[in-house]
């Protein structure tokens, strides 16, 4: 099956993952200008009324860039919606994004309702859904989503435990539509590898935290640069859902990363400051941190990744 038009003609087959309290308009605009899919969680715009302002700001900036650079490749915008009972803003945020005709919705935690999918489809948009296993993939496809984001082991923030080889292989057997792979993708070679195993695009998050435009503290960015894969701790303590976090930030909060208590999914809350504080103080990151040695601007990073991608592709062609 051919990719939807909105996912074609990118500088690099990459969707930037929407990162809580990190992906703000400055980062998203830079990602889109670099020719990849830029994204942010709707919940980053606080209060809720700010979401309309953010979308307007992003649209106006990209329109101006398009007029000034008519030959430039400009990536589309994606907005993440948390489909969960704790998200009291969901109806409002979906309505605002539909009014702005956001081309890509990224839904998380639960399969989106038919009403949401129909609203996005009404103007030609698409819905991609995060999944961590085959059962979740089947439920999302039954709901009618257009594509799946496979969150494999090693991804930053909320992540699954399955090998990307197993997850992509199993899902590909039942779905020939758009697949996007997440999990420790931090180089152009890894982007190409995601495609080689059956995905269409790569989902890159942590590498964009350590960029100049990211809405993250310098200490967070430097912690990513300093960390290696062994410094990533997988726990459900902080949000009720298992995710990957930097050891140093857990220790700074006075906790022992090797002896963390278990939480439960009922504790999950995305609607108030408790969740924001967890992400602010306990830093999410994927296992690919050991490949990140600097804090470039987004344009430089994307061109570097493209150079690595093209180089690996040429090497394989000669093999």
XYZ file of C-alpha atoms in Angstrom:
319
model
C 0.000 0.000 0.000
C 1.292 3.460 -0.905
C 1.940 5.897 1.914
C -0.618 8.679 2.410
C 0.429 11.784 0.495
C 1.094 13.703 3.720
C 3.871 11.225 4.633
C 5.575 11.368 1.236
C 8.249 13.735 -0.061
C 10.020 14.352 3.244
C 13.699 15.248 3.584
C 14.057 12.090 5.657
C 11.491 9.388 6.544
C 11.117 10.650 10.106
C 8.274 11.666 12.386
C 9.441 13.514 15.475
C 7.714 12.115 18.515
C 5.528 14.500 20.559
C 7.300 14.947 23.881
C 5.512 16.164 26.996
C 6.745 19.640 28.116
C 9.567 19.458 25.534
C 7.879 19.818 22.137
C 6.854 23.479 21.913
C 6.250 25.585 18.778
C 9.913 26.576 18.351
C 10.966 22.922 18.099
C 8.004 21.904 15.935
C 8.544 24.752 13.470
C 12.234 23.880 13.154
C 11.405 20.212 12.521
C 8.865 21.032 9.813
C 11.243 23.525 8.170
C 13.886 20.786 8.127
C 11.504 18.634 6.086
C 10.347 16.043 8.622
C 7.057 15.667 10.477
C 7.015 18.022 13.471
C 4.749 17.190 16.390
C 3.671 18.181 19.879
C 1.208 16.894 22.487
C -1.956 18.987 22.665
C -1.548 18.961 26.446
C 1.682 20.955 26.179
C -0.416 24.029 25.397
C -1.526 25.194 28.818
C -4.082 26.565 29.473
C -6.254 24.843 26.893
C -7.029 28.131 25.140
C -3.355 28.367 24.150
C -3.698 25.428 21.740
C -5.414 27.618 19.154
C -2.630 30.205 19.510
C 0.083 27.580 19.060
C -1.496 26.141 15.935
C -1.915 29.608 14.452
C 1.707 30.474 15.260
C 3.010 27.280 13.648
C 0.833 27.651 10.560
C 1.783 31.293 10.013
C 5.495 30.597 10.454
C 5.454 27.686 7.986
C 3.355 29.649 5.485
C 5.862 32.512 5.628
C 8.764 30.084 5.161
C 6.961 28.509 2.196
C 6.536 31.891 0.518
C 10.170 32.823 1.106
C 11.485 29.415 0.007
C 9.054 28.035 -2.584
C 11.289 25.058 -3.395
C 11.855 24.012 0.220
C 10.624 20.683 1.555
C 8.398 21.511 4.523
C 7.183 18.678 6.704
C 3.571 18.432 7.925
C 2.339 19.007 11.463
C 1.141 16.281 13.823
C -0.611 16.734 17.168
C -0.785 14.052 19.845
C -4.071 13.391 21.645
C -4.103 11.323 24.847
C -7.224 9.160 24.601
C -7.794 8.472 28.281
C -10.483 9.261 30.837
C -8.044 11.411 32.827
C -7.678 13.784 29.880
C -10.526 16.217 30.525
C -9.394 18.328 27.581
C -9.709 15.687 24.874
C -12.977 16.891 23.322
C -11.823 20.520 23.319
C -8.383 19.740 21.905
C -9.743 17.533 19.136
C -12.239 20.213 18.122
C -9.528 22.898 17.937
C -7.222 20.656 15.889
C -10.037 19.721 13.510
C -10.890 23.412 13.095
C -7.250 23.977 12.093
C -7.328 20.929 9.814
C -4.230 19.444 11.447
C -3.043 16.899 8.851
C -1.861 14.186 11.269
C -3.355 13.115 14.598
C -1.214 10.870 16.811
C -3.362 9.073 19.374
C -2.066 7.320 22.473
C -3.060 4.908 25.253
C -6.472 3.908 23.892
C -7.762 3.500 20.367
C -9.467 6.702 19.221
C -13.265 6.764 18.986
C -14.937 6.602 15.589
C -16.165 10.193 15.932
C -12.589 11.464 16.165
C -11.380 9.427 13.210
C -14.356 10.508 11.086
C -13.719 14.173 11.962
C -10.074 13.934 10.897
C -10.957 12.051 7.723
C -13.572 14.671 6.825
C -10.865 17.059 5.590
C -8.309 14.478 4.435
C -6.287 14.109 7.627
C -4.914 10.832 8.940
C -4.767 9.177 12.360
C -1.704 7.280 13.575
C -1.909 5.318 16.830
C 0.802 4.310 19.322
C 0.934 0.591 20.135
C 3.348 -1.620 22.067
C 2.092 -5.081 21.100
C 0.047 -7.005 18.546
C -3.177 -6.937 20.594
C -3.116 -3.147 20.785
C -2.360 -2.990 17.060
C -5.379 -5.153 16.255
C -7.680 -2.995 18.391
C -6.448 0.190 16.746
C -6.930 -1.227 13.261
C -10.440 -2.368 14.160
C -11.152 1.199 15.282
C -10.167 2.422 11.821
C -6.836 4.222 12.275
C -4.751 4.895 9.175
C -1.387 3.800 10.517
C 0.447 2.444 13.530
C 3.388 3.736 15.543
C 5.185 0.721 16.982
C 6.793 1.701 20.277
C 9.417 -0.982 20.824
C 11.901 -1.658 23.610
C 14.295 1.165 24.373
C 12.054 4.061 23.351
C 12.050 7.189 25.491
C 9.141 7.974 27.785
C 6.286 5.458 27.731
C 7.624 2.410 25.927
C 7.032 -1.259 25.309
C 9.296 -4.235 25.904
C 9.228 -6.075 22.571
C 12.147 -6.246 20.167
C 11.523 -4.082 17.095
C 12.263 -7.109 14.905
C 9.482 -9.091 16.550
C 6.991 -6.227 16.752
C 7.388 -5.005 13.168
C 7.349 -8.567 11.836
C 4.155 -9.562 13.641
C 2.253 -6.384 12.795
C 3.377 -6.451 9.141
C 1.773 -9.879 8.740
C -1.676 -8.395 9.327
C -1.323 -4.783 8.107
C 0.198 -3.413 4.914
C -0.470 0.246 5.734
C 1.805 2.891 7.258
C 4.091 1.634 10.026
C 6.329 3.943 12.019
C 8.947 2.449 14.332
C 10.122 3.897 17.642
C 12.902 2.734 19.917
C 16.486 4.022 20.275
C 16.582 5.517 16.772
C 19.340 8.114 16.947
C 21.269 7.827 13.680
C 20.687 7.796 9.946
C 21.669 4.130 9.881
C 18.981 3.314 12.429
C 16.385 5.119 10.310
C 17.381 3.001 7.321
C 17.343 -0.148 9.462
C 13.756 0.603 10.513
C 12.776 0.615 6.847
C 14.808 -2.506 6.107
C 12.869 -4.504 8.682
C 9.495 -3.389 7.295
C 8.610 0.016 8.751
C 7.924 2.997 6.496
C 9.251 5.749 8.734
C 11.199 6.176 11.953
C 9.820 7.847 15.085
C 12.583 9.907 16.705
C 12.207 11.552 20.105
C 15.139 11.681 22.521
C 17.611 12.869 19.876
C 15.468 16.023 19.468
C 15.503 16.793 23.201
C 19.221 17.461 22.891
C 18.749 20.243 20.333
C 18.883 23.994 20.728
C 15.180 24.503 19.959
C 13.857 21.928 22.433
C 11.916 23.279 25.411
C 14.128 21.466 27.920
C 16.569 22.743 30.511
C 20.262 22.758 29.751
C 20.769 20.258 32.573
C 18.282 17.867 30.911
C 20.036 18.191 27.555
C 23.451 17.676 29.125
C 22.189 14.638 31.030
C 21.253 13.073 27.686
C 24.696 13.846 26.275
C 26.367 12.339 29.344
C 24.224 9.192 29.568
C 24.613 5.743 28.056
C 22.077 2.975 27.558
C 22.797 1.518 31.000
C 21.675 4.817 32.570
C 18.077 4.357 31.360
C 15.630 2.991 33.935
C 12.329 1.346 32.977
C 9.596 1.924 35.585
C 5.880 2.663 35.962
C 6.320 4.621 39.204
C 6.012 8.138 37.852
C 2.895 8.014 35.654
C 1.359 4.592 36.221
C 2.555 3.442 32.782
C 5.974 1.912 32.190
C 8.489 4.244 30.646
C 12.206 4.936 30.313
C 13.910 7.645 32.375
C 17.433 8.916 33.032
C 19.006 7.442 36.165
C 20.611 10.738 37.220
C 17.246 12.526 37.390
C 15.782 9.757 39.555
C 18.728 9.967 41.911
C 18.424 13.773 42.037
C 14.856 13.316 43.246
C 16.168 11.318 46.225
C 15.141 7.890 44.912
C 17.107 4.701 44.395
C 16.769 3.776 40.681
C 17.526 0.142 41.470
C 14.809 -0.169 44.124
C 11.766 1.721 42.849
C 8.311 0.690 44.044
C 5.615 -0.364 41.598
C 2.730 1.934 40.703
C -0.500 1.083 38.956
C -2.293 2.340 35.868
C -5.073 3.902 37.953
C -2.516 6.446 39.165
C -2.080 7.834 35.662
C -3.075 11.474 35.256
C -2.399 13.815 32.367
C -4.817 16.529 33.382
C -3.065 18.419 36.172
C 0.346 19.504 37.377
C 1.254 16.170 38.966
C 2.045 14.585 35.592
C 3.883 17.681 34.389
C 6.021 17.685 37.531
C 6.958 14.058 36.965
C 8.215 14.781 33.457
C 9.839 18.023 34.516
C 11.866 16.513 37.340
C 12.160 12.896 36.165
C 13.568 13.077 32.652
C 12.351 10.693 29.990
C 14.894 9.360 27.484
C 15.469 6.329 25.307
C 18.316 3.833 25.264
C 19.889 5.552 22.261
C 21.371 8.283 24.497
C 24.847 6.786 24.208
C 24.926 7.919 20.565
C 24.219 11.563 21.415
C 27.289 13.679 21.993
C 26.188 17.244 21.302
C 23.301 19.729 21.261
C 22.973 20.963 17.656
C 20.154 22.972 16.141
C 17.428 20.953 14.421
C 18.440 21.865 10.862
C 22.010 20.693 11.487
C 20.822 17.477 13.110
C 18.428 16.561 10.296
C 21.088 17.176 7.657
C 23.516 15.031 9.660
C 20.974 12.218 9.905
C 20.291 12.475 6.184
C 24.003 12.277 5.430
C 24.308 9.140 7.570
C 21.173 7.662 5.987
C 22.405 8.267 2.433
C 25.867 6.939 3.274
C 24.478 3.691 4.718
C 22.200 3.301 1.710
C 25.159 3.615 -0.671
C 27.159 1.096 1.368
C 24.356 -1.430 1.149
C 24.012 -0.849 -2.585
C 27.703 -1.772 -2.987
C 27.477 -4.846 -0.766
